[in-house]
Structures are given as structure tokens and as C-alpha cells.
């Protein structure tokens, strides 16, 4: 049975938790704990205005877009109750890294005109480009953007989005350590963020770990579907893989002298099709539902207990212009009729 967006509203409305608003004051505010990624790689997607109406109908107050799309940003005008994370395109990084003036020009062209009536709270510089050939371009762009927003006293945080490919080792979590390339490219970024306690955004997908080794990774452990301890790491016990991956990244940061840096989960999710029995609507529903409950509980992870976190589910819609297979099937909603793909709540 499919559930209408309005029926989902009551649950999302209940997902109110206390989280730290990571600005210099450290002020603690109440806000919805779950956001949604809004991807645009489809030729059958609803209009941005209809998508914004969907978000408001289900109580979503935080979204992430991957580039400063003018149609989406224009649709967000006047909806300042929705916090927006805007990405800098990967292909723009080289030109922006060349000079601070180029960054000022990008900001003027893509962000400036929306400051009055769109609630842009984060700008992310690159999406999973560290570690990699263009990874070194991230830090100078972040520095220039940080200088810009600071000079104008704008309440916009500057960060980047990274994948778990930065980890050379992640099991057990306490053995978490960065690869040599990640240490070269990521650690300077982490130290820049540490100066203002600005979160690093991380993409965490237990699905990919499970799908690559189903013989040795339990599905219930990967999908938040057991309360029993599956991995014991010293005094820390793990009943789900998400926490283990999250904490492995925390351990890796600490080994580089970066402690207590906030982390925002910029992407997580489970595809509902594309890889046989590993990707069914039932499993996707279980993972996403339990992730929301986990975040909303505010209990944190074994390494960071009782420290609530913010997270974005990936993604709002199935996107038919992404690579065939699972990549097209992470959506919560069918783009054609905006109905839920499976029972989520």
C-alpha cells in the first residue's frame, strides 16, 4: 500500500531533535533532524515549485542541491523555513582555485541574488573529489569562500563532501585511518574546518559494503535491523554498520590530531531496485526508516554517545539519467506522480 505525502508529514514533524547549530556561539536549537538530497539527473522530474511544495507537505526543512541551479533556487524564494545546502560543481573547481577574484565572481553570479529570500546555510566545495586528481583544488576554494562570507558576516558555512574512500582501513572502527592521499588532501581541509568548528560532510552507504561482501556482512547489521551487538571493538559495541563507518572516520580524524570536529551525513540511503535481492523496496524501507529513527533518537554513536547528528537521505526521486542499475533507484518518490515508492514510515 502506498502512503500519501500527507501521511508522512506527521512522522517527519515528530522528528524534532536538539542539535548543535555549529556556529561560533555553539547555541543549541531545535530543528528537523532529517533532510533530503534533491538531485536533478532525470528527464521526467516534477517542476521545482512542485517539489518544494512536496517538501513542505511532509515537513522537510533541510535540502541539499548539487549545484546552484537557478530554477530550483528561484522556486525556493520566500521559503526561508527551508535550509539549503548548495554545491559548487566539480568542473568549476579548477577555475575557482586559481584566484580569490574568481571565487568572488562565482558567488556574485550564483549566490548573491538569493541571499535575501533563500535560506542558504551551507556551500559545499566539490562532491567526493577528495582523494583524487582535483582534490587539491578544494582547499583554496574553501579558503576563499570562507574569507568572503566571513568578511560580509554571512551565516553561511563552507565545507566539502567526502566519501569513505578516504579510509585506508575502517575495521574495526578504532583502526580507522586515512590513506596517504587522503592525509595529503583531506587533513588540511579538516584543520581549516576545525578553526571554526564547521562540520565536514560525509557520505555513508552501508549498502555498498554489504553488496560487495554479503557472505561476511549480515543484512540486519547493514540495515539497522538488529539491536544485538555484532561488532565488539574494545569497550565499544556496534549493532549497526552505519555507526561503525561513522566512528571509523572519527578515529581516523583523531589520529591526525583533529578532535571533536562535527560531522554531517550528507548522503545515505539504500536502493530499492537494480541489484536483485540485495535491493528490494522492503530492505530500502527498513534501512531508511531505521536511519531516520536512529538520527531522531539523538543517541549518537558508540564513539560519540549522546551527540545528535544531522543527516540527509539520498534521494528525493529516482533519476533516470544516472548510470543504469542501483544508481537510478535510490529515490523515495516516483518522479512521475510524486508518490512514495515504498512504505517508509
XYZ file of C-alpha atoms in Angstrom:
345
model
C 0.000 0.000 0.000
C 1.350 3.418 -0.935
C 1.193 6.215 1.582
C 0.420 9.778 0.593
C 2.865 12.591 1.364
C 0.461 13.986 3.943
C 0.557 10.724 5.908
C 4.324 11.021 6.033
C 4.038 14.525 7.438
C 3.183 13.506 10.974
C 6.264 11.360 11.269
C 8.606 13.970 9.901
C 7.014 16.528 12.177
C 7.830 14.243 15.090
C 11.487 14.035 14.017
C 12.371 17.025 16.135
C 15.617 16.707 17.990
C 18.060 19.016 19.625
C 21.149 19.532 17.564
C 24.041 21.871 17.813
C 23.894 24.770 15.411
C 27.558 24.831 14.521
C 28.317 28.490 14.655
C 30.671 30.317 16.942
C 28.081 30.651 19.683
C 27.507 26.900 19.949
C 23.839 27.704 20.502
C 21.598 24.666 20.746
C 18.433 24.861 18.692
C 15.557 22.560 17.824
C 15.197 21.539 14.192
C 14.136 18.715 11.944
C 16.902 16.156 12.007
C 16.439 14.728 8.522
C 16.984 16.436 5.190
C 16.654 15.215 1.611
C 19.031 15.344 -1.326
C 17.410 16.905 -4.378
C 19.104 15.543 -7.494
C 18.220 16.663 -10.992
C 19.595 13.906 -13.243
C 16.266 12.935 -14.750
C 14.156 13.950 -17.740
C 10.823 13.266 -16.025
C 11.205 15.182 -12.756
C 8.442 17.383 -11.329
C 8.850 21.143 -11.513
C 10.933 22.634 -8.693
C 7.901 24.506 -7.353
C 6.002 21.231 -7.025
C 8.995 19.625 -5.318
C 9.212 22.471 -2.804
C 5.502 22.013 -2.099
C 6.162 18.307 -1.512
C 8.904 19.098 0.982
C 6.660 21.490 2.871
C 3.795 18.982 2.910
C 5.959 16.336 4.597
C 7.720 18.706 6.973
C 11.162 18.680 5.345
C 13.051 21.832 6.294
C 16.537 20.970 5.019
C 17.557 20.089 1.466
C 20.789 19.684 -0.447
C 21.262 20.553 -4.121
C 24.398 19.654 -6.037
C 24.882 22.923 -7.891
C 23.390 26.441 -7.820
C 20.534 25.571 -10.168
C 18.678 28.789 -10.927
C 15.284 27.133 -11.427
C 15.457 25.424 -8.039
C 16.809 28.475 -6.225
C 14.132 30.685 -7.760
C 11.458 28.213 -6.610
C 12.889 28.480 -3.095
C 12.448 32.240 -2.932
C 10.310 33.163 0.033
C 10.631 29.706 1.637
C 13.163 30.690 4.257
C 11.883 27.920 6.528
C 13.854 25.528 4.290
C 17.610 25.434 4.917
C 19.519 24.904 1.674
C 22.934 23.363 1.099
C 24.308 24.377 -2.312
C 27.168 22.591 -4.055
C 29.952 24.026 -6.193
C 30.252 21.948 -9.367
C 33.344 19.789 -9.531
C 34.143 21.094 -13.010
C 34.246 24.667 -11.679
C 36.931 23.981 -9.088
C 39.994 24.490 -11.291
C 38.989 27.999 -12.346
C 37.926 28.947 -8.821
C 41.115 27.617 -7.240
C 43.147 29.911 -9.462
C 42.173 33.150 -7.723
C 40.085 34.686 -4.977
C 38.629 37.057 -7.561
C 37.230 34.090 -9.490
C 35.519 32.889 -6.309
C 34.029 36.342 -5.751
C 32.709 36.263 -9.299
C 31.181 32.819 -8.799
C 29.498 33.956 -5.588
C 28.134 37.099 -7.242
C 26.752 35.115 -10.176
C 25.327 32.132 -8.315
C 24.548 33.057 -4.711
C 24.328 36.815 -4.248
C 20.878 37.395 -5.702
C 19.311 34.734 -3.458
C 20.652 35.873 -0.100
C 17.596 37.975 0.762
C 14.911 35.336 0.294
C 16.561 31.889 0.149
C 17.978 30.409 3.345
C 21.364 29.176 2.088
C 23.138 27.734 5.120
C 25.958 25.690 3.541
C 28.070 25.858 0.412
C 29.930 22.632 -0.311
C 33.079 22.744 -2.430
C 33.216 19.607 -4.536
C 31.401 16.299 -4.130
C 33.613 13.315 -3.288
C 36.629 14.735 -5.133
C 38.976 14.090 -2.197
C 41.033 11.964 -2.582
C 41.652 12.366 -6.282
C 43.284 14.353 -9.063
C 41.251 17.515 -8.429
C 41.229 17.083 -4.655
C 43.963 19.714 -4.127
C 41.644 22.344 -5.639
C 39.177 22.067 -2.767
C 41.186 23.778 -0.031
C 41.944 27.076 -1.831
C 38.314 27.441 -2.927
C 37.123 26.743 0.611
C 39.562 29.301 1.987
C 38.418 31.961 -0.474
C 34.728 31.316 0.180
C 35.318 31.255 3.936
C 37.091 34.602 3.726
C 34.260 36.028 1.629
C 31.375 35.014 3.890
C 33.341 35.998 6.995
C 34.152 39.447 5.607
C 30.454 40.042 4.993
C 29.285 38.392 8.206
C 27.059 35.984 6.276
C 25.621 32.988 8.189
C 26.827 30.506 5.574
C 29.141 27.599 6.411
C 31.737 26.459 3.874
C 32.706 22.792 3.711
C 33.170 19.872 1.329
C 31.589 16.436 0.863
C 33.744 13.328 1.157
C 33.229 9.605 0.755
C 34.555 6.764 2.849
C 37.135 6.051 0.137
C 39.346 8.330 2.244
C 39.699 5.490 4.735
C 42.553 3.082 4.109
C 41.280 0.982 6.989
C 37.891 1.016 8.683
C 37.561 -2.297 10.562
C 37.332 -2.410 13.449
C 36.324 1.243 13.808
C 39.175 2.025 16.213
C 41.614 1.007 13.457
C 40.169 3.680 11.167
C 42.892 5.554 9.332
C 43.142 7.713 6.234
C 45.006 6.729 3.104
C 48.212 8.607 2.290
C 46.443 10.631 -0.410
C 43.623 11.473 1.988
C 46.134 12.629 4.581
C 47.683 14.905 1.973
C 44.424 16.359 0.612
C 41.824 15.967 3.369
C 43.666 16.679 6.605
C 44.426 20.345 5.698
C 40.718 20.753 4.939
C 39.772 19.230 8.291
C 42.154 21.575 10.089
C 40.639 24.573 8.305
C 37.165 23.441 9.378
C 38.402 22.923 12.939
C 39.229 26.623 13.244
C 35.508 27.447 13.208
C 34.049 24.044 14.249
C 32.394 23.820 10.834
C 31.190 20.274 10.035
C 32.760 18.041 7.444
C 30.045 16.458 5.276
C 30.359 12.698 4.818
C 28.585 10.203 2.575
C 27.981 6.871 4.319
C 26.493 3.902 2.459
C 26.410 0.571 4.298
C 24.615 -0.805 1.222
C 27.777 -0.795 -0.884
C 29.785 -2.585 1.803
C 27.052 -5.200 2.199
C 26.586 -5.714 -1.552
C 30.329 -6.228 -2.006
C 30.604 -8.875 0.724
C 27.211 -10.365 1.628
C 28.799 -13.611 2.780
C 30.557 -11.863 5.662
C 28.308 -8.885 6.410
C 24.914 -9.518 7.962
C 21.992 -7.777 6.303
C 20.379 -6.910 9.634
C 23.659 -5.272 10.729
C 23.892 -3.275 7.493
C 20.250 -2.158 7.566
C 19.846 -1.070 11.216
C 17.624 -4.097 11.793
C 19.161 -5.661 14.898
C 19.688 -4.398 18.411
C 22.264 -7.051 19.305
C 25.985 -6.277 19.285
C 27.551 -7.590 16.082
C 30.995 -5.985 16.286
C 32.787 -5.538 19.599
C 35.637 -3.063 19.380
C 37.285 -2.851 22.771
C 34.723 -1.304 25.086
C 32.553 -0.123 22.174
C 29.819 -2.368 20.810
C 28.203 -1.900 17.388
C 24.757 -3.116 16.396
C 24.738 -1.357 13.002
C 27.278 -0.738 10.267
C 26.418 2.935 9.878
C 27.756 3.727 13.353
C 30.853 1.639 12.713
C 31.655 3.530 9.496
C 30.918 6.888 11.112
C 33.175 6.115 14.056
C 35.975 4.792 11.839
C 36.082 8.243 10.258
C 36.119 9.852 13.716
C 39.032 7.639 14.754
C 40.894 8.485 11.546
C 40.449 12.220 12.183
C 41.695 11.874 15.749
C 44.828 10.100 14.557
C 45.581 13.231 12.510
C 45.105 15.498 15.523
C 41.578 16.575 14.546
C 39.301 16.057 17.535
C 35.650 16.878 18.150
C 35.053 18.125 14.603
C 31.310 17.935 13.827
C 30.161 15.631 11.043
C 27.004 15.949 8.932
C 25.817 12.918 6.967
C 25.332 14.463 3.537
C 24.156 11.230 1.908
C 22.940 7.836 2.964
C 20.285 5.502 1.657
C 19.517 2.113 0.147
C 18.363 1.433 -3.427
C 15.002 -0.237 -3.912
C 15.945 -1.968 -7.187
C 18.846 -2.629 -9.525
C 20.758 -5.453 -7.810
C 18.406 -8.366 -7.360
C 17.536 -9.467 -3.847
C 20.015 -7.007 -2.327
C 17.853 -4.091 -3.417
C 14.173 -4.529 -2.686
C 11.629 -1.940 -1.572
C 11.339 -3.798 1.741
C 15.069 -3.570 2.513
C 15.264 0.052 1.342
C 12.313 0.927 3.537
C 13.872 -0.843 6.518
C 17.210 0.938 6.177
C 15.834 4.413 5.556
C 13.169 4.125 8.234
C 15.659 2.917 10.821
C 18.199 5.561 9.834
C 15.596 8.269 10.467
C 14.764 6.739 13.854
C 18.437 6.483 14.731
C 19.116 10.125 13.884
C 15.956 11.326 15.607
C 16.843 9.450 18.789
C 19.804 11.749 19.419
C 21.761 8.883 20.972
C 24.763 9.330 18.682
C 27.288 6.566 18.063
C 29.377 4.433 20.444
C 32.385 6.714 19.895
C 30.283 9.877 20.204
C 27.434 8.897 22.517
C 24.548 11.273 23.153
C 25.738 13.622 20.432
C 22.946 14.088 17.945
C 23.747 14.461 14.267
C 22.112 15.762 11.136
C 21.597 13.614 8.070
C 20.303 13.785 4.504
C 18.631 10.815 2.860
C 19.561 10.119 -0.735
C 17.487 10.875 -2.681
C 14.133 12.516 -3.258
C 13.453 10.903 -6.666
C 14.644 8.072 -8.837
C 16.746 9.769 -11.521
C 16.698 8.074 -14.922
C 19.738 9.879 -16.330
C 22.083 8.406 -13.755
C 24.004 5.198 -14.595
C 21.707 2.209 -15.056
C 21.200 -0.095 -12.101
C 21.160 0.830 -8.446
C 22.189 4.457 -9.108
C 18.774 5.105 -10.656
C 16.885 3.595 -7.739
C 17.796 5.442 -4.535
C 14.724 7.687 -4.674
C 11.956 7.831 -2.101
C 9.407 9.079 -4.626
C 8.387 8.282 -8.174
C 9.042 11.400 -10.249
C 6.024 10.839 -12.499
C 3.344 11.102 -9.806
C 5.364 12.097 -6.694
C 4.026 9.109 -4.795
C 6.205 7.177 -2.329
C 7.926 4.164 -3.858
C 7.503 2.120 -0.679
C 6.126 2.395 2.834
C 8.764 4.389 4.666
C 7.091 5.391 7.915
